Amino acid sequence: MDNGMDTRRTTRALATEAVHAGRDDLAGLGLHAPPIDLSTTYPSYDSRAEAARIDAFATTGAEPDGPPVYGRLGNPTVARFETALARLEGTEAAVAFASGMAALSAVLLVRASMGLRHVVAVRPLYGCSDHLLTAGLLGSEVTWTDPAGVADALRPDTGLVLVESPANPTLAEIDLRAVAHACGSVPLLVDNTFATPVLQRPVEQGARLVLHSATKYLGGHGDVLAGVVACDEEFAGRLRQVRFATGGVLHPLAGYLLLRGLSTLPVRVRAASANAAELAARLASDPRVSRVHYPSIGGAMVAFEVHGDPHEVIAGVRLITPAVSLGSVDSLIQHPASISHRIVDADDRRDAGVSDRLLRLSVGLEDVEDLWSDLDQALGTPSTRPVRSEAMAQG
Protein backbone atom coordinates (compact mmCIF):
# COMPACT_ATOMS: atom_id res chain seq x y z
CA MET A 1 0.00 0.00 0.00
CA ASP A 2 1.46 3.34 -1.02
CA ASN A 3 0.99 5.67 1.94
CA GLY A 4 3.26 8.37 0.57
CA MET A 5 6.03 7.83 3.07
CA ASP A 6 9.71 8.04 2.21
CA THR A 7 11.03 4.72 3.52
CA ARG A 8 14.63 5.18 2.34
CA ARG A 9 17.22 4.12 4.89
CA THR A 10 19.09 6.81 6.75
CA THR A 11 21.73 6.74 9.46
CA ARG A 12 19.44 8.04 12.18
CA ALA A 13 19.91 6.68 15.70
CA LEU A 14 17.39 4.18 17.06
CA ALA A 15 15.89 6.71 19.48
CA THR A 16 15.29 9.08 16.57
CA GLU A 17 13.81 6.34 14.40
CA ALA A 18 11.48 5.36 17.23
CA VAL A 19 10.02 8.85 17.24
CA HIS A 20 9.99 9.61 13.50
CA ALA A 21 9.78 6.37 11.50
CA GLY A 22 6.34 5.91 10.00
CA ARG A 23 5.65 9.62 10.38
CA ASP A 24 8.02 11.03 7.76
CA ASP A 25 5.22 12.28 5.53
CA LEU A 26 3.13 14.03 8.19
CA ALA A 27 4.56 17.53 7.78
CA GLY A 28 3.93 17.37 4.05
CA LEU A 29 0.30 16.46 4.78
CA GLY A 30 -0.05 19.38 7.18
CA LEU A 31 -0.38 17.02 10.16
CA HIS A 32 1.46 16.48 13.40
CA ALA A 33 -0.26 13.39 14.87
CA PRO A 34 -0.71 10.34 12.61
CA PRO A 35 -4.30 9.93 11.36
CA ILE A 36 -6.39 6.85 12.11
CA ASP A 37 -8.00 5.40 8.98
CA LEU A 38 -10.96 3.25 10.08
CA SER A 39 -12.29 2.53 6.60
CA THR A 40 -12.87 -1.10 5.69
CA THR A 41 -13.33 -0.38 1.98
CA TYR A 42 -12.37 2.34 -0.46
CA PRO A 43 -14.07 3.71 -3.61
CA SER A 44 -12.70 2.93 -7.05
CA TYR A 45 -14.30 3.94 -10.36
CA ASP A 46 -11.77 2.07 -12.49
CA SER A 47 -12.58 -1.61 -12.07
CA ARG A 48 -10.09 -2.65 -14.76
CA ALA A 49 -7.24 -1.01 -12.89
CA GLU A 50 -8.52 -2.50 -9.64
CA ALA A 51 -8.45 -5.96 -11.19
CA ALA A 52 -4.85 -5.45 -12.28
CA ARG A 53 -3.81 -4.37 -8.79
CA ILE A 54 -5.50 -7.39 -7.22
CA ASP A 55 -3.83 -9.68 -9.74
CA ALA A 56 -0.48 -8.17 -8.84
CA PHE A 57 -1.10 -8.75 -5.15
CA ALA A 58 -2.11 -12.36 -5.81
CA THR A 59 1.15 -12.90 -7.67
CA THR A 60 3.68 -11.37 -5.28
CA GLY A 61 1.88 -10.14 -2.17
CA ALA A 62 3.40 -6.71 -2.73
CA GLU A 63 1.49 -3.80 -1.27
CA PRO A 64 -0.78 -2.35 -3.98
CA ASP A 65 0.29 0.97 -5.47
CA GLY A 66 -2.12 3.86 -5.21
CA PRO A 67 -5.08 4.20 -2.83
CA PRO A 68 -6.13 1.36 -0.51
CA VAL A 69 -8.40 -1.40 -1.81
CA TYR A 70 -9.90 -3.23 1.14
CA GLY A 71 -9.12 -3.48 4.84
CA ARG A 72 -8.02 -7.10 4.61
CA LEU A 73 -5.32 -6.25 2.07
CA GLY A 74 -3.88 -3.47 4.17
CA ASN A 75 -4.57 -0.27 6.05
CA PRO A 76 -2.66 3.05 5.98
CA THR A 77 -2.52 3.37 9.76
CA VAL A 78 -1.24 -0.17 10.22
CA ALA A 79 1.25 0.42 7.41
CA ARG A 80 2.79 3.27 9.39
CA PHE A 81 3.48 0.94 12.30
CA GLU A 82 4.90 -1.70 9.95
CA THR A 83 7.24 0.84 8.37
CA ALA A 84 8.44 2.01 11.76
CA LEU A 85 9.02 -1.47 13.16
CA ALA A 86 10.96 -2.51 10.06
CA ARG A 87 13.19 0.52 10.47
CA LEU A 88 13.84 -0.33 14.13
CA GLU A 89 14.65 -3.97 13.36
CA GLY A 90 16.72 -3.12 10.29
CA THR A 91 14.63 -5.11 7.81
CA GLU A 92 13.08 -4.32 4.45
CA ALA A 93 9.52 -4.84 5.65
CA ALA A 94 7.26 -5.88 8.50
CA VAL A 95 3.79 -7.42 8.47
CA ALA A 96 1.41 -6.91 11.40
CA PHE A 97 -1.24 -9.32 12.65
CA ALA A 98 -4.03 -9.46 15.21
CA SER A 99 -1.78 -11.21 17.77
CA GLY A 100 1.65 -12.72 18.18
CA MET A 101 0.20 -16.19 17.71
CA ALA A 102 -1.48 -15.10 14.47
CA ALA A 103 1.90 -13.85 13.29
CA LEU A 104 3.65 -17.13 14.11
CA SER A 105 0.82 -19.10 12.51
CA ALA A 106 1.22 -17.10 9.31
CA VAL A 107 4.94 -17.90 9.17
CA LEU A 108 4.22 -21.62 9.59
CA LEU A 109 1.53 -21.50 6.91
CA VAL A 110 3.88 -19.77 4.46
CA ARG A 111 6.46 -22.50 4.86
CA ALA A 112 3.87 -25.30 4.81
CA SER A 113 2.47 -23.95 1.54
CA MET A 114 5.91 -24.63 0.06
CA GLY A 115 5.92 -28.22 1.33
CA LEU A 116 8.25 -27.36 4.21
CA ARG A 117 6.31 -28.48 7.26
CA HIS A 118 9.19 -29.51 9.51
CA VAL A 119 10.32 -27.08 12.21
CA VAL A 120 13.43 -27.24 14.36
CA ALA A 121 12.94 -25.44 17.66
CA VAL A 122 14.79 -24.77 20.88
CA ARG A 123 13.06 -24.75 24.26
CA PRO A 124 11.98 -22.87 26.16
CA LEU A 125 9.57 -20.89 24.03
CA TYR A 126 6.43 -19.04 24.99
CA GLY A 127 4.00 -21.74 26.10
CA CYS A 128 1.45 -21.25 23.32
CA SER A 129 4.20 -21.26 20.68
CA ASP A 130 5.40 -24.56 22.14
CA HIS A 131 1.87 -25.96 22.06
CA LEU A 132 1.21 -24.83 18.50
CA LEU A 133 4.28 -26.75 17.33
CA THR A 134 3.93 -29.80 19.56
CA ALA A 135 0.25 -30.34 18.80
CA GLY A 136 0.79 -29.96 15.06
CA LEU A 137 -2.30 -27.77 14.86
CA LEU A 138 -1.22 -26.33 11.50
CA GLY A 139 0.10 -29.61 10.13
CA SER A 140 3.67 -28.92 11.18
CA GLU A 141 6.10 -31.43 12.68
CA VAL A 142 8.65 -30.28 15.24
CA THR A 143 12.05 -31.52 16.34
CA TRP A 144 13.12 -30.09 19.68
CA THR A 145 16.85 -29.69 20.19
CA ASP A 146 19.43 -27.62 21.98
CA PRO A 147 21.26 -24.86 20.09
CA ALA A 148 24.25 -27.11 19.40
CA GLY A 149 22.00 -29.69 17.77
CA VAL A 150 20.30 -27.44 15.23
CA ALA A 151 22.43 -28.44 12.24
CA ASP A 152 21.96 -32.17 12.89
CA ALA A 153 18.20 -31.75 13.27
CA LEU A 154 17.72 -30.20 9.81
CA ARG A 155 15.93 -32.26 7.14
CA PRO A 156 15.17 -31.67 3.45
CA ASP A 157 11.64 -30.61 4.43
CA THR A 158 12.74 -28.28 7.25
CA GLY A 159 11.12 -24.93 6.64
CA LEU A 160 12.03 -23.03 9.78
CA VAL A 161 14.28 -22.88 12.81
CA LEU A 162 12.63 -21.15 15.76
CA VAL A 163 14.33 -19.78 18.87
CA GLU A 164 13.53 -17.22 21.53
CA SER A 165 16.33 -15.27 23.18
CA PRO A 166 16.10 -14.23 25.95
CA ALA A 167 13.65 -17.10 26.38
CA ASN A 168 10.27 -17.05 28.03
CA PRO A 169 10.26 -17.53 31.01
CA THR A 170 13.79 -18.58 32.02
CA LEU A 171 15.57 -15.74 30.18
CA ALA A 172 18.07 -18.21 28.77
CA GLU A 173 20.15 -16.67 25.99
CA ILE A 174 21.26 -18.19 22.69
CA ASP A 175 24.21 -17.33 20.48
CA LEU A 176 22.08 -16.19 17.55
CA ARG A 177 25.00 -15.82 15.17
CA ALA A 178 26.07 -19.41 15.77
CA VAL A 179 22.55 -20.74 15.34
CA ALA A 180 22.04 -18.71 12.17
CA HIS A 181 25.22 -20.23 10.76
CA ALA A 182 23.99 -23.73 11.68
CA CYS A 183 20.71 -23.09 9.84
CA GLY A 184 22.39 -22.82 6.46
CA SER A 185 19.69 -21.89 3.93
CA VAL A 186 16.81 -22.57 6.34
CA PRO A 187 15.30 -19.33 7.68
CA LEU A 188 15.97 -18.60 11.34
CA LEU A 189 13.05 -16.99 13.16
CA VAL A 190 13.94 -15.24 16.42
CA ASP A 191 11.23 -14.27 18.88
CA ASN A 192 12.58 -10.89 19.99
CA THR A 193 9.67 -9.96 22.24
CA PHE A 194 11.70 -9.78 25.47
CA ALA A 195 14.73 -7.97 24.06
CA THR A 196 13.04 -5.57 21.61
CA PRO A 197 15.21 -3.86 18.96
CA VAL A 198 16.46 -1.57 21.72
CA LEU A 199 18.63 -4.38 23.12
CA GLN A 200 19.01 -6.76 20.17
CA ARG A 201 18.51 -6.78 16.40
CA PRO A 202 18.56 -10.46 15.34
CA VAL A 203 18.83 -9.72 11.60
CA GLU A 204 22.27 -8.24 12.24
CA GLN A 205 23.26 -11.66 13.64
CA GLY A 206 21.95 -13.67 10.71
CA ALA A 207 18.26 -14.20 11.42
CA ARG A 208 15.89 -13.85 8.47
CA LEU A 209 12.68 -13.39 10.46
CA VAL A 210 12.02 -11.49 13.69
CA LEU A 211 8.81 -12.12 15.62
CA HIS A 212 7.23 -9.88 18.24
CA SER A 213 4.21 -10.22 20.39
CA ALA A 214 3.58 -6.50 19.92
CA THR A 215 1.11 -6.73 22.80
CA LYS A 216 4.11 -6.49 25.08
CA TYR A 217 6.87 -3.86 24.90
CA LEU A 218 6.03 -2.41 21.49
CA GLY A 219 2.60 -1.35 22.73
CA GLY A 220 3.88 -0.93 26.24
CA HIS A 221 0.67 0.02 28.04
CA GLY A 222 -1.36 -3.19 28.28
CA ASP A 223 -4.10 -1.94 25.98
CA VAL A 224 -3.46 -3.54 22.58
CA LEU A 225 -3.22 -7.10 21.19
CA ALA A 226 -0.97 -7.49 18.17
CA GLY A 227 1.83 -9.43 16.53
CA VAL A 228 4.36 -8.53 13.86
CA VAL A 229 7.03 -10.21 11.75
CA ALA A 230 9.99 -8.17 10.50
CA CYS A 231 11.61 -9.69 7.41
CA ASP A 232 12.73 -9.15 3.83
CA GLU A 233 10.21 -7.98 1.24
CA GLU A 234 9.95 -11.37 -0.47
CA PHE A 235 8.83 -13.12 2.70
CA ALA A 236 6.62 -10.16 3.63
CA GLY A 237 4.71 -10.62 0.39
CA ARG A 238 3.89 -14.21 1.29
CA LEU A 239 2.87 -13.18 4.79
CA ARG A 240 0.49 -10.55 3.39
CA GLN A 241 -1.11 -13.18 1.18
CA VAL A 242 -1.69 -15.45 4.19
CA ARG A 243 -3.02 -12.53 6.22
CA PHE A 244 -5.44 -11.67 3.40
CA ALA A 245 -6.61 -15.27 3.08
CA THR A 246 -6.97 -16.02 6.79
CA GLY A 247 -8.15 -12.62 7.98
CA GLY A 248 -5.72 -12.22 10.88
CA VAL A 249 -5.59 -8.46 10.33
CA LEU A 250 -4.64 -5.81 12.85
CA HIS A 251 -7.27 -3.20 13.67
CA PRO A 252 -6.28 0.36 12.67
CA LEU A 253 -6.72 1.67 16.22
CA ALA A 254 -4.28 -0.98 17.41
CA GLY A 255 -1.87 0.10 14.67
CA TYR A 256 -2.13 3.69 15.90
CA LEU A 257 -1.50 2.68 19.52
CA LEU A 258 1.52 0.61 18.49
CA LEU A 259 3.03 3.46 16.47
CA ARG A 260 2.55 5.71 19.48
CA GLY A 261 4.10 3.06 21.73
CA LEU A 262 7.22 2.81 19.57
CA SER A 263 7.99 6.48 20.12
CA THR A 264 8.77 5.86 23.80
CA LEU A 265 10.10 2.30 23.43
CA PRO A 266 13.81 3.11 23.99
CA VAL A 267 13.06 5.28 27.00
CA ARG A 268 10.70 2.72 28.55
CA VAL A 269 12.98 -0.27 27.96
CA ARG A 270 16.05 1.44 29.38
CA ALA A 271 14.26 2.80 32.46
CA ALA A 272 12.54 -0.51 33.21
CA SER A 273 15.81 -2.37 32.62
CA ALA A 274 17.56 -0.26 35.24
CA ASN A 275 14.84 -1.20 37.72
CA ALA A 276 15.06 -4.86 36.74
CA ALA A 277 18.84 -5.00 37.15
CA GLU A 278 18.58 -3.56 40.63
CA LEU A 279 15.81 -5.97 41.65
CA ALA A 280 17.73 -8.91 40.20
CA ALA A 281 20.77 -8.00 42.28
CA ARG A 282 18.71 -7.70 45.46
CA LEU A 283 16.87 -10.95 44.84
CA ALA A 284 20.19 -12.71 44.19
CA SER A 285 21.38 -11.77 47.67
CA ASP A 286 18.11 -12.68 49.40
CA PRO A 287 18.09 -15.95 51.38
CA ARG A 288 14.43 -16.54 50.48
CA VAL A 289 15.40 -16.83 46.81
CA SER A 290 17.22 -19.89 45.53
CA ARG A 291 18.10 -18.68 42.03
CA VAL A 292 17.80 -15.56 39.90
CA HIS A 293 17.75 -15.48 36.09
CA TYR A 294 18.69 -12.20 34.43
CA PRO A 295 20.08 -11.97 30.88
CA SER A 296 23.51 -10.62 30.05
CA ILE A 297 22.03 -8.17 27.54
CA GLY A 298 19.84 -6.69 30.27
CA GLY A 299 16.15 -6.03 29.87
CA ALA A 300 13.11 -5.53 32.03
CA MET A 301 12.37 -9.20 32.75
CA VAL A 302 13.53 -11.05 35.86
CA ALA A 303 12.85 -14.69 36.69
CA PHE A 304 13.54 -16.12 40.13
CA GLU A 305 12.98 -19.30 42.06
CA VAL A 306 11.93 -19.21 45.70
CA HIS A 307 12.57 -21.62 48.55
CA GLY A 308 9.01 -21.20 49.77
CA ASP A 309 5.62 -21.43 48.08
CA PRO A 310 5.57 -19.32 44.88
CA HIS A 311 1.78 -19.12 45.05
CA GLU A 312 2.07 -17.28 48.35
CA VAL A 313 4.27 -14.67 46.67
CA ILE A 314 1.66 -14.20 43.94
CA ALA A 315 -1.05 -13.80 46.57
CA GLY A 316 1.06 -11.42 48.61
CA VAL A 317 1.92 -8.63 46.18
CA ARG A 318 0.02 -5.37 46.51
CA LEU A 319 1.72 -2.89 44.18
CA ILE A 320 2.85 -5.38 41.55
CA THR A 321 -0.07 -6.83 39.58
CA PRO A 322 -0.43 -10.64 39.52
CA ALA A 323 -1.35 -11.14 35.87
CA VAL A 324 -0.25 -12.72 32.61
CA SER A 325 1.50 -10.74 29.88
CA LEU A 326 4.46 -8.43 30.26
CA GLY A 327 6.09 -5.31 28.91
CA SER A 328 3.67 -2.78 30.35
CA VAL A 329 4.57 0.43 32.16
CA ASP A 330 3.41 -1.24 35.37
CA SER A 331 5.01 -4.32 36.92
CA LEU A 332 3.41 -7.75 36.50
CA ILE A 333 4.23 -11.08 38.11
CA GLN A 334 3.05 -14.59 37.28
CA HIS A 335 3.76 -18.27 37.94
CA PRO A 336 4.65 -19.81 34.54
CA ALA A 337 3.99 -23.43 35.53
CA SER A 338 0.41 -22.45 36.40
CA ILE A 339 -0.38 -20.04 33.57
CA SER A 340 1.82 -19.09 30.60
CA HIS A 341 3.45 -22.54 30.31
CA ARG A 342 0.69 -24.68 31.80
CA ILE A 343 -0.16 -25.95 28.33
CA VAL A 344 3.34 -27.43 27.93
CA ASP A 345 3.82 -31.02 29.12
CA ALA A 346 5.09 -30.96 32.71
CA ASP A 347 8.22 -33.01 31.97
CA ASP A 348 9.07 -30.90 28.91
CA ARG A 349 8.49 -27.80 30.99
CA ARG A 350 10.88 -28.90 33.72
CA ASP A 351 13.49 -30.14 31.23
CA ALA A 352 13.49 -26.64 29.74
CA GLY A 353 14.24 -25.13 33.14
CA VAL A 354 10.72 -23.99 34.00
CA SER A 355 10.57 -25.25 37.57
CA ASP A 356 7.46 -25.26 39.71
CA ARG A 357 9.06 -22.64 41.97
CA LEU A 358 9.88 -20.21 39.18
CA LEU A 359 8.25 -16.77 39.11
CA ARG A 360 8.43 -14.37 36.17
CA LEU A 361 8.52 -10.65 36.90
CA SER A 362 7.94 -8.01 34.25
CA VAL A 363 9.44 -4.87 35.76
CA GLY A 364 7.76 -1.57 35.01
CA LEU A 365 8.48 2.09 35.56
CA GLU A 366 7.56 2.43 39.23
CA ASP A 367 10.15 3.62 41.75
CA VAL A 368 12.49 0.70 42.42
CA GLU A 369 12.26 1.18 46.20
CA ASP A 370 8.49 0.77 46.09
CA LEU A 371 8.83 -2.33 43.93
CA TRP A 372 11.38 -3.85 46.30
CA SER A 373 9.21 -3.06 49.32
CA ASP A 374 6.33 -4.93 47.71
CA LEU A 375 8.48 -7.93 46.80
CA ASP A 376 10.09 -7.95 50.23
CA GLN A 377 6.79 -8.25 52.06
CA ALA A 378 5.36 -10.73 49.52
CA LEU A 379 8.34 -13.05 49.95
CA GLY A 380 7.41 -13.60 53.58
CA THR A 381 9.57 -13.15 56.65
CA PRO A 382 11.28 -9.79 56.08
CA SER A 383 14.97 -9.92 55.30
CA THR A 384 17.62 -7.38 56.16
CA ARG A 385 17.18 -4.68 53.56
CA PRO A 386 19.97 -5.11 50.95
CA VAL A 387 22.22 -2.20 50.15
CA ARG A 388 21.62 -0.83 46.63
CA SER A 389 23.89 -2.71 44.23
CA GLU A 390 24.97 -2.11 40.68
CA ALA A 391 25.73 -5.82 40.18
CA MET A 392 23.81 -7.78 37.59
CA ALA A 393 22.68 -11.26 38.59
CA GLN A 394 22.75 -13.48 35.54
CA GLY A 395 21.04 -16.76 34.76
XYZ file of C-alpha atoms in Angstrom:
395
model
C 0.000 0.000 0.000
C 1.459 3.342 -1.016
C 0.994 5.674 1.942
C 3.256 8.368 0.567
C 6.033 7.830 3.070
C 9.710 8.037 2.215
C 11.035 4.721 3.524
C 14.627 5.184 2.335
C 17.225 4.119 4.886
C 19.091 6.811 6.750
C 21.730 6.737 9.462
C 19.443 8.045 12.182
C 19.905 6.679 15.700
C 17.390 4.179 17.060
C 15.885 6.712 19.483
C 15.292 9.077 16.566
C 13.807 6.340 14.397
C 11.481 5.356 17.232
C 10.024 8.853 17.242
C 9.993 9.613 13.502
C 9.776 6.374 11.501
C 6.344 5.909 9.998
C 5.651 9.615 10.375
C 8.023 11.028 7.762
C 5.221 12.277 5.532
C 3.128 14.032 8.187
C 4.560 17.535 7.780
C 3.926 17.373 4.050
C 0.305 16.463 4.782
C -0.046 19.378 7.178
C -0.381 17.018 10.156
C 1.458 16.477 13.405
C -0.260 13.395 14.868
C -0.710 10.343 12.614
C -4.295 9.932 11.363
C -6.391 6.848 12.114
C -8.004 5.403 8.983
C -10.958 3.253 10.082
C -12.293 2.526 6.597
C -12.873 -1.096 5.691
C -13.332 -0.380 1.983
C -12.368 2.341 -0.464
C -14.075 3.707 -3.609
C -12.697 2.934 -7.052
C -14.302 3.937 -10.358
C -11.772 2.072 -12.488
C -12.581 -1.612 -12.066
C -10.088 -2.654 -14.762
C -7.238 -1.007 -12.893
C -8.515 -2.497 -9.643
C -8.451 -5.959 -11.190
C -4.854 -5.450 -12.281
C -3.815 -4.370 -8.788
C -5.503 -7.392 -7.218
C -3.832 -9.682 -9.743
C -0.478 -8.173 -8.843
C -1.105 -8.747 -5.148
C -2.114 -12.355 -5.809
C 1.151 -12.903 -7.666
C 3.680 -11.372 -5.279
C 1.881 -10.142 -2.166
C 3.403 -6.709 -2.733
C 1.486 -3.797 -1.267
C -0.783 -2.348 -3.983
C 0.288 0.969 -5.470
C -2.123 3.857 -5.205
C -5.081 4.202 -2.825
C -6.128 1.359 -0.511
C -8.397 -1.401 -1.813
C -9.904 -3.230 1.144
C -9.122 -3.480 4.837
C -8.024 -7.104 4.615
C -5.319 -6.251 2.068
C -3.884 -3.475 4.169
C -4.572 -0.270 6.051
C -2.664 3.045 5.980
C -2.516 3.374 9.764
C -1.243 -0.174 10.224
C 1.254 0.416 7.411
C 2.793 3.265 9.390
C 3.481 0.937 12.301
C 4.897 -1.704 9.955
C 7.237 0.835 8.369
C 8.436 2.011 11.761
C 9.024 -1.471 13.165
C 10.955 -2.508 10.063
C 13.189 0.524 10.473
C 13.837 -0.329 14.127
C 14.654 -3.974 13.364
C 16.721 -3.116 10.290
C 14.627 -5.115 7.813
C 13.082 -4.321 4.451
C 9.523 -4.842 5.653
C 7.263 -5.877 8.496
C 3.788 -7.417 8.472
C 1.409 -6.906 11.399
C -1.242 -9.320 12.652
C -4.029 -9.455 15.211
C -1.775 -11.210 17.766
C 1.646 -12.717 18.180
C 0.196 -16.190 17.711
C -1.482 -15.096 14.467
C 1.898 -13.847 13.287
C 3.647 -17.132 14.114
C 0.820 -19.097 12.513
C 1.218 -17.098 9.311
C 4.944 -17.896 9.174
C 4.224 -21.618 9.589
C 1.533 -21.497 6.905
C 3.876 -19.774 4.463
C 6.460 -22.498 4.860
C 3.875 -25.299 4.808
C 2.467 -23.947 1.541
C 5.913 -24.627 0.063
C 5.917 -28.218 1.330
C 8.252 -27.364 4.208
C 6.306 -28.481 7.255
C 9.195 -29.510 9.505
C 10.321 -27.079 12.208
C 13.426 -27.242 14.360
C 12.935 -25.438 17.658
C 14.792 -24.770 20.884
C 13.056 -24.754 24.264
C 11.976 -22.866 26.158
C 9.569 -20.895 24.026
C 6.435 -19.044 24.991
C 3.995 -21.736 26.103
C 1.448 -21.250 23.319
C 4.196 -21.256 20.676
C 5.402 -24.556 22.145
C 1.869 -25.962 22.064
C 1.211 -24.827 18.498
C 4.279 -26.748 17.327
C 3.928 -29.797 19.557
C 0.251 -30.343 18.802
C 0.789 -29.956 15.057
C -2.300 -27.774 14.857
C -1.215 -26.333 11.496
C 0.099 -29.609 10.134
C 3.669 -28.921 11.181
C 6.099 -31.432 12.680
C 8.647 -30.276 15.238
C 12.047 -31.523 16.343
C 13.116 -30.088 19.683
C 16.845 -29.692 20.191
C 19.428 -27.618 21.985
C 21.264 -24.857 20.094
C 24.247 -27.108 19.403
C 22.003 -29.695 17.767
C 20.300 -27.443 15.229
C 22.431 -28.438 12.243
C 21.956 -32.172 12.891
C 18.197 -31.749 13.266
C 17.717 -30.199 9.807
C 15.927 -32.257 7.137
C 15.174 -31.668 3.450
C 11.640 -30.606 4.433
C 12.742 -28.281 7.254
C 11.124 -24.935 6.637
C 12.034 -23.028 9.781
C 14.279 -22.882 12.809
C 12.626 -21.150 15.763
C 14.329 -19.778 18.867
C 13.529 -17.222 21.534
C 16.332 -15.269 23.178
C 16.099 -14.231 25.949
C 13.652 -17.097 26.376
C 10.266 -17.053 28.027
C 10.259 -17.531 31.007
C 13.793 -18.576 32.022
C 15.566 -15.735 30.176
C 18.071 -18.209 28.766
C 20.151 -16.672 25.985
C 21.263 -18.186 22.691
C 24.213 -17.332 20.479
C 22.084 -16.188 17.552
C 25.000 -15.820 15.168
C 26.072 -19.411 15.773
C 22.547 -20.741 15.341
C 22.041 -18.708 12.168
C 25.222 -20.231 10.759
C 23.990 -23.733 11.675
C 20.705 -23.091 9.837
C 22.385 -22.821 6.461
C 19.686 -21.886 3.930
C 16.812 -22.572 6.337
C 15.298 -19.329 7.676
C 15.972 -18.603 11.342
C 13.050 -16.988 13.162
C 13.938 -15.240 16.419
C 11.232 -14.269 18.879
C 12.578 -10.892 19.988
C 9.669 -9.962 22.243
C 11.703 -9.779 25.468
C 14.734 -7.968 24.060
C 13.040 -5.574 21.611
C 15.206 -3.859 18.959
C 16.464 -1.570 21.722
C 18.631 -4.381 23.121
C 19.006 -6.764 20.167
C 18.514 -6.784 16.399
C 18.562 -10.456 15.344
C 18.825 -9.717 11.604
C 22.268 -8.244 12.238
C 23.259 -11.664 13.645
C 21.954 -13.670 10.715
C 18.259 -14.205 11.417
C 15.890 -13.852 8.469
C 12.681 -13.395 10.463
C 12.020 -11.490 13.691
C 8.815 -12.117 15.616
C 7.230 -9.878 18.237
C 4.214 -10.215 20.394
C 3.582 -6.501 19.924
C 1.114 -6.729 22.796
C 4.109 -6.486 25.084
C 6.868 -3.863 24.903
C 6.034 -2.405 21.489
C 2.599 -1.346 22.726
C 3.877 -0.931 26.244
C 0.669 0.016 28.036
C -1.356 -3.191 28.283
C -4.104 -1.941 25.984
C -3.463 -3.538 22.584
C -3.219 -7.096 21.191
C -0.970 -7.492 18.167
C 1.834 -9.431 16.533
C 4.357 -8.531 13.863
C 7.031 -10.209 11.752
C 9.990 -8.170 10.500
C 11.611 -9.688 7.414
C 12.730 -9.150 3.835
C 10.214 -7.976 1.236
C 9.951 -11.366 -0.470
C 8.830 -13.124 2.704
C 6.619 -10.161 3.632
C 4.711 -10.618 0.386
C 3.893 -14.213 1.291
C 2.865 -13.176 4.789
C 0.486 -10.549 3.385
C -1.112 -13.183 1.183
C -1.687 -15.450 4.188
C -3.022 -12.532 6.216
C -5.437 -11.665 3.396
C -6.607 -15.270 3.077
C -6.969 -16.018 6.788
C -8.147 -12.620 7.980
C -5.719 -12.217 10.876
C -5.591 -8.464 10.329
C -4.641 -5.810 12.849
C -7.272 -3.198 13.666
C -6.276 0.362 12.668
C -6.723 1.665 16.215
C -4.277 -0.977 17.408
C -1.868 0.101 14.666
C -2.131 3.687 15.900
C -1.497 2.679 19.524
C 1.523 0.610 18.487
C 3.026 3.458 16.474
C 2.552 5.714 19.480
C 4.102 3.058 21.726
C 7.218 2.809 19.574
C 7.987 6.485 20.121
C 8.765 5.862 23.801
C 10.104 2.299 23.433
C 13.813 3.108 23.986
C 13.062 5.279 27.004
C 10.705 2.720 28.554
C 12.975 -0.270 27.961
C 16.049 1.439 29.384
C 14.263 2.797 32.462
C 12.541 -0.510 33.209
C 15.807 -2.368 32.615
C 17.556 -0.258 35.237
C 14.840 -1.198 37.723
C 15.058 -4.860 36.737
C 18.837 -5.002 37.146
C 18.577 -3.556 40.633
C 15.807 -5.965 41.651
C 17.730 -8.910 40.204
C 20.767 -7.996 42.280
C 18.706 -7.697 45.455
C 16.875 -10.953 44.840
C 20.192 -12.714 44.191
C 21.381 -11.773 47.674
C 18.106 -12.676 49.397
C 18.090 -15.950 51.378
C 14.433 -16.536 50.480
C 15.396 -16.830 46.811
C 17.221 -19.892 45.527
C 18.101 -18.679 42.034
C 17.803 -15.563 39.896
C 17.745 -15.484 36.087
C 18.691 -12.204 34.435
C 20.078 -11.967 30.876
C 23.513 -10.621 30.054
C 22.033 -8.169 27.535
C 19.841 -6.689 30.271
C 16.155 -6.029 29.872
C 13.108 -5.531 32.026
C 12.366 -9.204 32.746
C 13.528 -11.052 35.857
C 12.846 -14.693 36.690
C 13.536 -16.116 40.125
C 12.978 -19.302 42.062
C 11.934 -19.213 45.702
C 12.572 -21.615 48.548
C 9.015 -21.199 49.770
C 5.619 -21.426 48.078
C 5.567 -19.324 44.879
C 1.782 -19.120 45.047
C 2.072 -17.278 48.353
C 4.266 -14.669 46.675
C 1.660 -14.199 43.940
C -1.049 -13.799 46.568
C 1.062 -11.416 48.614
C 1.920 -8.629 46.181
C 0.024 -5.367 46.514
C 1.719 -2.890 44.175
C 2.848 -5.376 41.547
C -0.068 -6.831 39.584
C -0.430 -10.636 39.524
C -1.350 -11.135 35.868
C -0.246 -12.722 32.614
C 1.496 -10.744 29.882
C 4.459 -8.429 30.259
C 6.092 -5.308 28.911
C 3.672 -2.778 30.354
C 4.571 0.434 32.165
C 3.413 -1.236 35.373
C 5.014 -4.317 36.922
C 3.411 -7.751 36.500
C 4.225 -11.085 38.113
C 3.050 -14.589 37.281
C 3.758 -18.271 37.937
C 4.650 -19.809 34.537
C 3.995 -23.427 35.533
C 0.413 -22.452 36.396
C -0.380 -20.045 33.565
C 1.816 -19.090 30.601
C 3.453 -22.536 30.306
C 0.691 -24.678 31.802
C -0.159 -25.952 28.332
C 3.343 -27.427 27.935
C 3.821 -31.023 29.124
C 5.093 -30.958 32.709
C 8.216 -33.014 31.969
C 9.069 -30.895 28.911
C 8.492 -27.796 30.987
C 10.881 -28.899 33.717
C 13.491 -30.144 31.232
C 13.494 -26.636 29.736
C 14.241 -25.131 33.141
C 10.718 -23.991 33.999
C 10.573 -25.249 37.569
C 7.456 -25.258 39.710
C 9.056 -22.644 41.971
C 9.877 -20.206 39.178
C 8.253 -16.771 39.112
C 8.426 -14.367 36.173
C 8.519 -10.651 36.897
C 7.941 -8.010 34.248
C 9.437 -4.869 35.762
C 7.757 -1.571 35.014
C 8.478 2.091 35.564
C 7.556 2.432 39.233
C 10.146 3.616 41.746
C 12.493 0.700 42.420
C 12.255 1.179 46.199
C 8.486 0.774 46.086
C 8.833 -2.329 43.934
C 11.376 -3.851 46.296
C 9.213 -3.058 49.315
C 6.334 -4.929 47.708
C 8.480 -7.933 46.798
C 10.091 -7.948 50.229
C 6.786 -8.247 52.058
C 5.364 -10.728 49.518
C 8.341 -13.052 49.952
C 7.406 -13.600 53.578
C 9.574 -13.146 56.651
C 11.283 -9.786 56.082
C 14.968 -9.923 55.298
C 17.617 -7.383 56.157
C 17.183 -4.682 53.563
C 19.972 -5.110 50.950
C 22.220 -2.198 50.149
C 21.621 -0.832 46.631
C 23.887 -2.712 44.232
C 24.968 -2.108 40.683
C 25.734 -5.816 40.183
C 23.813 -7.782 37.588
C 22.676 -11.257 38.590
C 22.746 -13.478 35.535
C 21.040 -16.763 34.756
